[in-house]
Amino acid sequence: MAKGFWQKFREKIFNFEDIQHQERFILTPMTDETGNGKQKENNAQKGKETGEEQGDSTQENSKQENGGQNSGQENGRKENGKDSPEKGKRKIKKPLSLQKAALKEIPDDPEQLRVSADLETNREYINKLYVLPKNKDIIVRDFYIALDPPLKAFMVFIDGLAANEIINNAILKSLMVLIEEETKVDYAHLAEYIKEHLLPGHDVAVLENYRSILDMVNYGNTAIFVEGSDRSLVIETKGWDRRTVSEPETEQVILGPQEAFNETLRSNTGLIRKAIRNEKLITEMVKVGSQTNIDVAIMYLDDIANPKLVEEVKRRVESIKTDYMGAAGVLEQFIEDAPYSLTPQVLTTERPDRTVSFLVEGHVAIIVDGGARALIVPITLFSLLHTPEDYYLRIPYGNFVRILRVVALFITILTPGTYIAIVNFHQEMVPTELLLAIAASHATVPFPTVFELFVMEFSFELIREAGVRVPGVIGNTIGIVGALILGQAAAQAGIISPILIIVVAITGLASFAIPNYSISFALRLMRFIFAIFAAFFGFLGIAGGLLFFLISLVSMKSFGVPFLAPVGPRTRTEPDVVLRGPVWSMEKRVDYLNPLDKKRQPNISRGWIKNSQRRRKK
Amino acid sequence: MNKVRIGYSEMTAFIIIMIVMKIFIGYPRIITQQGATAAWLLPLFSGLLAIGLWLLIMRLLERFPGESLTKITELLLGPVLGVAVNIVVVTFFCIKTALLLRVFCEATTLTILTETPLSAIALLYLFGATLTVYHGIEAISRSASIALPYILFSILTVLVVLYPYYDFKKLLPIMGLGGWPLLKNSLVGISSFGEVIALAYLISFLPFDKRKIRKIGVKSISISMFLFTIFIAVYLMVFVYPTSTETFVPIYQLTRSIFLGHYLQRVEAFFITFAAFTAFLRLAMGLFVTLHVLKDTLKLPSYHPLLAVFSLLFFTFAFTPKDMVQSVYVESLLGMNYGWIAFVLPLLLYLIALLRKKGENRVK
């Protein structure tokens, strides 16, 4: 009866529906008769928040409350006279109030759910949406905001994701302790008032829709529901355990920054922002994964990146319908143009400096929360073969390593095939002495060269894979044992010819010189294809293989950009394709991206040259 | 209109490779037979003549801006005769490319894969060409554009490293068999540049004005002419005239002569790889042009369904000559002796256009 009275009281007396902002507030009595005793009991048991009168309701409380009178549904049932002790006394069924009717059927889709002005209704929503009390790491904490009269409220956060320190000091202390007694509350705009006057948090949002509230809470924020307010306050409280910024593992450089991305999205975007101190750097967020709801950041420079490219990237990422998006590698497969192609069409990097260099060029970076990599689109084959170090080194050194890498590429794909072609078909190409040496080394081997080569290449791949999978120290040991001892033993046993071991070793070494992990994988696979072609047709097979390779590359596109640009098709470019020119000569951005601002630096970027003595003399 | 657009340098590379590929098979031998010690002058004269003819053909194309020769044929000869003539053109391209396939196979068997069955080599060539054509003209022309510098470099390297064998006296007498035979053979020799007509059939892929199209033709013929001239000159300077008329694959003979010291004395297989690569591309180009002209003639939306059928057809045609000698004979007949027919058809069409005053309004 008391409950019914208060409900009526709230609805009829204190419900200011004519307020323009539709902000409802309801004064809540100091002592809530429904279940307050149980809350106090819980407080006593847990010993939490001693010295405060307000109830401390964790999810354990929720469990009890759920079974107790606090439950809206229970209340509903009571009103219906089904489970109420007053069941027999009531003869006329009263119609349900709007709020209670709403509680009867809580939609499963939080998108359709809005925050209610009634705190208990919100509590029920939260219980239902978070499947409380089954869900043990969802914390629901009841408290009173120390206003006059005190306002009942509760907060929701996820244990382990939210920072307890922020919750205690910046939220609870501010709302329960540090409020001045004579504060004049603007009840008409309660949520805004609390946000602007009472909460010291740096990032506080006022939200109405449960979908957005849940998204925020699921990402480590804390939502506060206040009696009488049909809006929720969501405070930034992210504070899970995270890996700190460490050194890159797969893209190491000697000169240059030693920072790498980690698994925290904001940390990664921060690393990029730290390097690009420009308000035109845009970070757009897209949610991907129906179950995981992972944030995917799309970053670009608004005044440089081609809007059509940005739109295309957003279109592809937003269109993804999947339950789980684990890492950048999964997203890459969802957005690339030719997923069956051997060569990747998206560049994956763990280096913020490399990401930055692409962003200022007009590319778009995509970072998946939880993945310590950034995806760069669009890319060309040449950018896959570059490293940041090429630019950090002086021109001759930078070009030397680039030439080395191109040679390494061809060694990786062609050496095994060429060896088979020469030994099986074109022996005349080999100088006589070398031919004799090959013949002598192969004399004791009982297998044909093709078989020998495939066994050795396969063994090499096994060693590599084992070295990656087993723990660190043992991994190195496996590499040494596998490569050295196994190879030497096989040669001594006369199973494999020593020259072949040299061929396989050189091929393996060259494949390690390829800077990008994905393209290195592609080249490793390609060498098998070339070897098969060479085994059947010698150099003709290799020529055929080269044609297939070239055709597949020229017909491929990465987000609309031809993969072999600026060579096929030929487009205007600065001296930075295979070899690189001086940094001061790269005056324009790449043409194939069609950036908004084509100019990178003035024709004379070294201002001091203008004023130099030599120029004056001329 | 086609959505695919080909760049200037890509189309130039396409046509150059179509013309120049002959250098890797019997072309230098045939020219030497025709011109004797003055054979190196033949491509020069023929090339200049071909440029003149191309400029005339361009006048026809300018009368029908943006239209390919297939369409122009139909416009001038009517739907029945036009289609019939186009079908003849398709047949010509088809047989010529199929015979090229056979000659490539024979050359490969003769040089680097002496024990591999001819049909296996033909299958590899056809597989490569079919796959390339499947990816479309964009892929072919871009590959041609990327590969052309390396192909030219390989040819020029062969010529340069043979420098120790150069004997300028072998080019004497300078006029060879005499003035008249030289002139007569120069006229017939325009067959060497007949492939430039393919450009007129692929015009719908070119997004630029007539001047650039004209330039593509002139540039392609000029570069090929220069290459043919110096190649045949070197060929004649390395081998004496009688010997040079007997080698089946002259470039193979030349590469065999290369001696780069004790460790690099047999590098022919390496150079033949470039030749094989060019052969793959040339076959793909032939197959594409055939299918494209057929597609335009029959007004088909795509040529892709015909690809497998025509590959099989090429394979069949390629093995129609009973032996190597016959295949070489037919190829030289079609390619060199009567290849000039390729220029005749557009010139006849131009004449008809002039007489019937067709296309003038379009120009206006």
mmCIF file of C-alpha atoms in Angstrom, chain A residues 425-426 428-434 533 536-548 550-552 554-557 562 564 567-570, chain B residues 9-10 108 112-113 116 120-121 124-125 127-128 131-132 135 138-140 142-143 145-147 149 262-263 266-270 273 276-277 280-281:
data_model
loop_
_atom_site.group_PDB
_atom_site.id
_atom_site.type_symbol
_atom_site.label_atom_id
_atom_site.label_comp_id
_atom_site.label_asym_id
_atom_site.label_seq_id
_atom_site.Cartn_x
_atom_site.Cartn_y
_atom_site.Cartn_z
ATOM 1 C CA PHE A 425 67.311 -28.506 -68.268
ATOM 2 C CA HIS A 426 70.026 -25.973 -68.896
ATOM 3 C CA GLU A 428 75.185 -25.727 -70.374
ATOM 4 C CA MET A 429 74.655 -22.446 -68.544
ATOM 5 C CA VAL A 430 76.821 -23.535 -65.642
ATOM 6 C CA PRO A 431 80.598 -23.216 -65.990
ATOM 7 C CA THR A 432 82.169 -26.622 -66.376
ATOM 8 C CA GLU A 433 83.950 -26.640 -63.017
ATOM 9 C CA LEU A 434 80.800 -25.675 -61.176
ATOM 10 C CA PHE A 533 56.995 -24.511 -63.035
ATOM 11 C CA PHE A 536 58.302 -29.024 -65.616
ATOM 12 C CA PHE A 537 59.505 -26.417 -68.113
ATOM 13 C CA GLY A 538 62.853 -25.039 -66.973
ATOM 14 C CA PHE A 539 63.370 -21.374 -67.814
ATOM 15 C CA LEU A 540 60.221 -21.388 -69.932
ATOM 16 C CA GLY A 541 58.297 -22.290 -66.783
ATOM 17 C CA ILE A 542 60.005 -19.475 -64.903
ATOM 18 C CA ALA A 543 59.066 -17.048 -67.677
ATOM 19 C CA GLY A 544 55.484 -18.301 -67.432
ATOM 20 C CA GLY A 545 55.567 -17.934 -63.656
ATOM 21 C CA LEU A 546 56.845 -14.385 -63.962
ATOM 22 C CA LEU A 547 54.013 -13.585 -66.344
ATOM 23 C CA PHE A 548 51.401 -14.997 -63.951
ATOM 24 C CA LEU A 550 53.023 -9.834 -63.115
ATOM 25 C CA ILE A 551 49.483 -10.283 -64.392
ATOM 26 C CA SER A 552 48.159 -10.948 -60.905
ATOM 27 C CA VAL A 554 48.818 -5.477 -62.394
ATOM 28 C CA SER A 555 45.213 -6.586 -62.258
ATOM 29 C CA MET A 556 44.992 -6.105 -58.494
ATOM 30 C CA LYS A 557 43.739 -3.003 -56.745
ATOM 31 C CA PRO A 562 46.309 -0.085 -58.889
ATOM 32 C CA LEU A 564 51.664 -1.537 -59.127
ATOM 33 C CA VAL A 567 54.692 1.944 -62.517
ATOM 34 C CA GLY A 568 51.654 0.143 -63.915
ATOM 35 C CA PRO A 569 49.790 2.340 -64.744
ATOM 36 C CA ARG A 570 52.343 5.074 -64.988
ATOM 37 C CA SER B 9 52.648 4.562 -72.828
ATOM 38 C CA GLU B 10 50.771 1.319 -72.180
ATOM 39 C CA THR B 108 61.427 -23.430 -77.712
ATOM 40 C CA ILE B 112 65.960 -24.758 -74.582
ATOM 41 C CA LEU B 113 63.543 -27.651 -74.070
ATOM 42 C CA THR B 116 59.737 -31.694 -73.894
ATOM 43 C CA ALA B 120 53.055 -29.639 -73.556
ATOM 44 C CA ILE B 121 54.890 -26.447 -74.447
ATOM 45 C CA LEU B 124 51.819 -23.835 -71.238
ATOM 46 C CA TYR B 125 51.918 -20.976 -73.734
ATOM 47 C CA PHE B 127 47.480 -21.394 -70.528
ATOM 48 C CA GLY B 128 49.573 -18.288 -69.904
ATOM 49 C CA LEU B 131 44.967 -16.395 -68.145
ATOM 50 C CA THR B 132 46.383 -13.072 -69.250
ATOM 51 C CA HIS B 135 42.354 -10.374 -66.861
ATOM 52 C CA GLU B 138 44.292 -3.354 -68.831
ATOM 53 C CA ALA B 139 46.420 -6.152 -67.378
ATOM 54 C CA ILE B 140 47.996 -6.982 -70.761
ATOM 55 C CA ARG B 142 50.226 -2.655 -68.121
ATOM 56 C CA SER B 143 52.326 -5.822 -68.169
ATOM 57 C CA SER B 145 54.449 -1.367 -70.357
ATOM 58 C CA ILE B 146 56.357 -2.755 -67.370
ATOM 59 C CA ALA B 147 58.089 -5.521 -69.325
ATOM 60 C CA PRO B 149 62.110 -1.780 -70.965
ATOM 61 C CA HIS B 262 85.233 -18.235 -68.649
ATOM 62 C CA TYR B 263 82.245 -18.311 -66.301
ATOM 63 C CA ARG B 266 76.580 -20.008 -72.371
ATOM 64 C CA VAL B 267 73.919 -17.542 -71.409
ATOM 65 C CA GLU B 268 71.440 -18.263 -74.186
ATOM 66 C CA ALA B 269 68.951 -19.914 -71.826
ATOM 67 C CA PHE B 270 68.891 -16.736 -69.755
ATOM 68 C CA THR B 273 63.666 -16.546 -70.840
ATOM 69 C CA ALA B 276 59.629 -16.718 -73.814
ATOM 70 C CA PHE B 277 58.151 -14.017 -71.622
ATOM 71 C CA PHE B 280 53.546 -15.232 -73.710
ATOM 72 C CA LEU B 281 52.582 -11.581 -73.954
#
